[in-house]
mmCIF file of C-alpha atoms in Angstrom:
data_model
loop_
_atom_site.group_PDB
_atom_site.id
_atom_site.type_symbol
_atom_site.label_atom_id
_atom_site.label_comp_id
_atom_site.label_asym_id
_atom_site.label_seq_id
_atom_site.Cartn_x
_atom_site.Cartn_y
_atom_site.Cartn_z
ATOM 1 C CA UNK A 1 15.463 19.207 -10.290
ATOM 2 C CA UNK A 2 11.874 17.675 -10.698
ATOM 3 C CA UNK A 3 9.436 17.344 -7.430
ATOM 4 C CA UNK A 4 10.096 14.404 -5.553
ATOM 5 C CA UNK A 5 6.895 13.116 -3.798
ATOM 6 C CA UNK A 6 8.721 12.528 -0.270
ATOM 7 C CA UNK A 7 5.061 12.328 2.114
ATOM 8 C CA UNK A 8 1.403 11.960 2.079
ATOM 9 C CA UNK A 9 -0.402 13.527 5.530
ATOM 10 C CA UNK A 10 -3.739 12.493 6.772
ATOM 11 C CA UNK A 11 -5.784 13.147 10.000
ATOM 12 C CA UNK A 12 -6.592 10.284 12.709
ATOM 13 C CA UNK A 13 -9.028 9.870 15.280
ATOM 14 C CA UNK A 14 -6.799 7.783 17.748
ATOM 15 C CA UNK A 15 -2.820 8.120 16.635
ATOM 16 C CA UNK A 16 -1.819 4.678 19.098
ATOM 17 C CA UNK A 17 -4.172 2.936 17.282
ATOM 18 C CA UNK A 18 -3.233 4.061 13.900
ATOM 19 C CA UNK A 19 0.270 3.779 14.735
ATOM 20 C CA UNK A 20 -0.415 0.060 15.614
ATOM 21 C CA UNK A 21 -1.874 -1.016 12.778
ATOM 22 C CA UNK A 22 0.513 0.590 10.369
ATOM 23 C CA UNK A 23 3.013 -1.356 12.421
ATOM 24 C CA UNK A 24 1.246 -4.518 12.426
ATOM 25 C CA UNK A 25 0.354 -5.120 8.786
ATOM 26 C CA UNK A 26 2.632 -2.949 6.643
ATOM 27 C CA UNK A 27 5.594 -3.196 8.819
ATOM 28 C CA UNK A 28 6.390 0.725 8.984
ATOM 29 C CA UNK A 29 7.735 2.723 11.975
ATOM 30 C CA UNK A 30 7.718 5.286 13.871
ATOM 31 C CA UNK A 31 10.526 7.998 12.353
ATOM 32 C CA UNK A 32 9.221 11.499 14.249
ATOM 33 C CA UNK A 33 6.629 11.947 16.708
ATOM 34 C CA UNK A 34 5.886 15.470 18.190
ATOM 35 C CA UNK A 35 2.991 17.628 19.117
ATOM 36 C CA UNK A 36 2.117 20.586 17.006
ATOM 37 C CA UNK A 37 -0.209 23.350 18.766
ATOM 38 C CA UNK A 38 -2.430 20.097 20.974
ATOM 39 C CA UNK A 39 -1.712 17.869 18.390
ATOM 40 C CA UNK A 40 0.169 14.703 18.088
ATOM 41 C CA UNK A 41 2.024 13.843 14.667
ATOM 42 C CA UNK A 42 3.688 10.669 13.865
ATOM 43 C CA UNK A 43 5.999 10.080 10.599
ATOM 44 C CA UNK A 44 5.670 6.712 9.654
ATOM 45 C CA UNK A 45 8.285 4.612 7.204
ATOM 46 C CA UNK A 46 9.402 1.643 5.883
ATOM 47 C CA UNK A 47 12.853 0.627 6.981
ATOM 48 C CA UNK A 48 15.728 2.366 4.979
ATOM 49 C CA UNK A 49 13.008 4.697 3.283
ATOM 50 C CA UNK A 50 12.508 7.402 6.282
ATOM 51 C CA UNK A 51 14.483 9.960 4.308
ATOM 52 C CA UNK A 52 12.516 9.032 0.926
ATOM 53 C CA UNK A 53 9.160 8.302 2.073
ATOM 54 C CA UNK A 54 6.364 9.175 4.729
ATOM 55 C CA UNK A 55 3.151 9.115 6.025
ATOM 56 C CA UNK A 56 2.159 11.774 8.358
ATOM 57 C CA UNK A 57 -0.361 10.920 10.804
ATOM 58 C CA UNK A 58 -1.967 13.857 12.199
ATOM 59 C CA UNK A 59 -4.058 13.118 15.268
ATOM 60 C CA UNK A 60 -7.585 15.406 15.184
ATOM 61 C CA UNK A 61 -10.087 16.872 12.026
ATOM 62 C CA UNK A 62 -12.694 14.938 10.812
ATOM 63 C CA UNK A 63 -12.602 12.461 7.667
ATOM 64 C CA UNK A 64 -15.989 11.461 5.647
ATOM 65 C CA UNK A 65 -16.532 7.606 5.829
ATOM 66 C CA UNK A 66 -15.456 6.119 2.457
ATOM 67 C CA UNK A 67 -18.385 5.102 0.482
ATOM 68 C CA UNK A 68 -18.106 1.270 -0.843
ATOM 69 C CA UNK A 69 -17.392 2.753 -4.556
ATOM 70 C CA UNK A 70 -14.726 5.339 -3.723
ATOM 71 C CA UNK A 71 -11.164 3.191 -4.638
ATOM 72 C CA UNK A 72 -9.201 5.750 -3.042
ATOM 73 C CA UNK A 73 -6.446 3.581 -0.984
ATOM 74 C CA UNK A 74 -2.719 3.574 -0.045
ATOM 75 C CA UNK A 75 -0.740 0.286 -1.674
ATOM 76 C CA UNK A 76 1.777 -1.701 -0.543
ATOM 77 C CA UNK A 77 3.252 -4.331 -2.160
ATOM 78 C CA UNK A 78 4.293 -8.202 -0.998
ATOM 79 C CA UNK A 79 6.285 -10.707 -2.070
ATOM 80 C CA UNK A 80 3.763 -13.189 -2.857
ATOM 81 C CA UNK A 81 0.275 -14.175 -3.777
ATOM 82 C CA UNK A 82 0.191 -16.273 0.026
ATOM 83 C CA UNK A 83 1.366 -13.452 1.950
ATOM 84 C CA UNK A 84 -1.608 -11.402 0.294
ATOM 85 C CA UNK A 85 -3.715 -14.269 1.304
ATOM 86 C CA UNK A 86 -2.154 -14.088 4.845
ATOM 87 C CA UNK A 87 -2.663 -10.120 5.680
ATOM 88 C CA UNK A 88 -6.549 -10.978 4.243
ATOM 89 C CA UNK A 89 -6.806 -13.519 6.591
ATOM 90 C CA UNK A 90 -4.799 -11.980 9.994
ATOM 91 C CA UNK A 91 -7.020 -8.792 8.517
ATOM 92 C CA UNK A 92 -10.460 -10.207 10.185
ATOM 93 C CA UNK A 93 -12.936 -7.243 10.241
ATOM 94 C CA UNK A 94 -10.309 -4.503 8.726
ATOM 95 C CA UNK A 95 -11.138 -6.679 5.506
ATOM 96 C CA UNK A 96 -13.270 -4.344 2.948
ATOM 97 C CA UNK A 97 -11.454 -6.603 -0.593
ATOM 98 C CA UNK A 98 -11.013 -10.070 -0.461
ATOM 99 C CA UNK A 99 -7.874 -11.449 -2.780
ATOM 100 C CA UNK A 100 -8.558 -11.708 -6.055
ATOM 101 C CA UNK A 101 -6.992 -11.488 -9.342
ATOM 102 C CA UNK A 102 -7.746 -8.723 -12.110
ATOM 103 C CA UNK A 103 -5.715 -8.111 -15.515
ATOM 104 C CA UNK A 104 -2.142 -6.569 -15.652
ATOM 105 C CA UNK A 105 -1.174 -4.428 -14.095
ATOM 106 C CA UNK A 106 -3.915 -4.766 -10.992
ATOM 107 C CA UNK A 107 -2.557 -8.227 -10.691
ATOM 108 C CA UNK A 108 -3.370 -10.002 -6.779
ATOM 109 C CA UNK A 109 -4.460 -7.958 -3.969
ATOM 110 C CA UNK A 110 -6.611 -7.673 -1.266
ATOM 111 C CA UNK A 111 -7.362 -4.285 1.220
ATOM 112 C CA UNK A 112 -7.926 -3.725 4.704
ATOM 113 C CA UNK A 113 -9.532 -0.452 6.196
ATOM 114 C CA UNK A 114 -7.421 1.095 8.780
ATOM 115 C CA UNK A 115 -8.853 2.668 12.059
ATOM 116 C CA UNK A 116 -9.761 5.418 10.234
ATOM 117 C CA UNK A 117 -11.382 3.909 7.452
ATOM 118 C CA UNK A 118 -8.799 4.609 5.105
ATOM 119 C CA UNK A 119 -8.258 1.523 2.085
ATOM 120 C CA UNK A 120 -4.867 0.197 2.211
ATOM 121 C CA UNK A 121 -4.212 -2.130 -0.661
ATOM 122 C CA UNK A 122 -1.750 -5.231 -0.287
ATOM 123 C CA UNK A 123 -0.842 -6.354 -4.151
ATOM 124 C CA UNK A 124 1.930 -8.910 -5.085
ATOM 125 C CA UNK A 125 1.963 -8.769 -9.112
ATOM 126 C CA UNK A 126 1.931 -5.267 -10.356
ATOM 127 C CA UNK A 127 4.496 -3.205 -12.118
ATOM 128 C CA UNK A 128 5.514 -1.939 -8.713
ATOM 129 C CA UNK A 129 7.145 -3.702 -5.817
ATOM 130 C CA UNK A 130 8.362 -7.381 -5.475
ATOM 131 C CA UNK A 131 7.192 -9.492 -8.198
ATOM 132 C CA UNK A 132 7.307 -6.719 -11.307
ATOM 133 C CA UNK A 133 10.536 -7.812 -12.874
ATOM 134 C CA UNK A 134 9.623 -11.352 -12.727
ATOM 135 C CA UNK A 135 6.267 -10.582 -14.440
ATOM 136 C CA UNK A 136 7.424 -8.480 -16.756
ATOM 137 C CA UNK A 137 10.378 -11.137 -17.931
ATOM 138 C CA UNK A 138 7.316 -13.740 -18.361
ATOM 139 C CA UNK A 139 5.262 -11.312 -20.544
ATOM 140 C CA UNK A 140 8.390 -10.681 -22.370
ATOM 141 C CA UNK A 141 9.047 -14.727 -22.890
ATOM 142 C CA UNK A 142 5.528 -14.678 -23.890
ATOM 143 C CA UNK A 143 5.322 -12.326 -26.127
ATOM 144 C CA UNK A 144 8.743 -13.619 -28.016
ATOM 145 C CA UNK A 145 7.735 -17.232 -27.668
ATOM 146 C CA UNK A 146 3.846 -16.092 -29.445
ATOM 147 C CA UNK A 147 5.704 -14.248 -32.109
ATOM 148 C CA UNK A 148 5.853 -15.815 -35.732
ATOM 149 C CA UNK A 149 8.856 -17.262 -36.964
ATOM 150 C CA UNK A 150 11.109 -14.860 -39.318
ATOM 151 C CA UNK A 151 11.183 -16.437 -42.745
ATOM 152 C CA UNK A 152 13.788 -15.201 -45.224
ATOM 153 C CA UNK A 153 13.310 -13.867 -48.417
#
């Protein structure tokens, strides 16, 4: 069997306030919550992924401010372009990206920095999530409708 990527674990300053966030604009949940040696640990999920998926939130430890450059983010996908529009605008000062477009495969998105100053990306429009298949069938129209026609010989 190959690895199967199953959780990614970061440190946080304040775990409520992480928790609440993650709640209010990705939709995940709490799966497991304990306290290991003084400190708090959430597992957070979408619903029907907890046994697939995770983010550990570890409350404590220090994180380095992201610099404006750095891209490094978590991404979530949506179902449209508007609801994109409407986490960037229910966002309010978590806002670091503003929507906008970019080529295939970066497609529509927008990010919001959590309370710890991690990027989260919200994307309708790439390869991944809601949206791919019907993108992809488009290119593929595209590409067969752009195609000479097949003369014979």
């Amino acid at each position: 069997m190959k690895p199967m990527m199953t959780h990614v674990a970061l440190h946080v300053g304040n775990l409520d306030a992480t928790i609440a966030f993650y709640r209010e604009f990705c939709g995940l949940k709490v799966v497991h919550e304990r306290s290991d040696a003084g400190s708090r640990v959430a597992w957070l999920a979408e619903e029907g992924k907890e046994r697939t998926f995770v983010l550990v939130m570890i409350e404590g430890g220090r994180r380095a401010p992201q610099a404006p450059e750095d891209m490094s983010h978590l991404g979530f996908a949506l179902e449209s372009r508007a609801a994109v529009d409407e986490i960037a605008r229910r966002g309010g000062a978590h806002l670091v990206w503003p929507p906008k477009d970019l080529p295939y495969p970066v497609a529509y998105f927008c990010a919001l920095k959590d309370p710890d100053g991690n990027y989260i990306e919200f994307s309708y429009g790439q390869p991944l999530g809601p949206g791919a298949e019907a993108h992809d069938a488009a290119l593929l129209e595209l590409s067969a409708s752009s195609e000479p026609a097949q003369t014979s010989q």
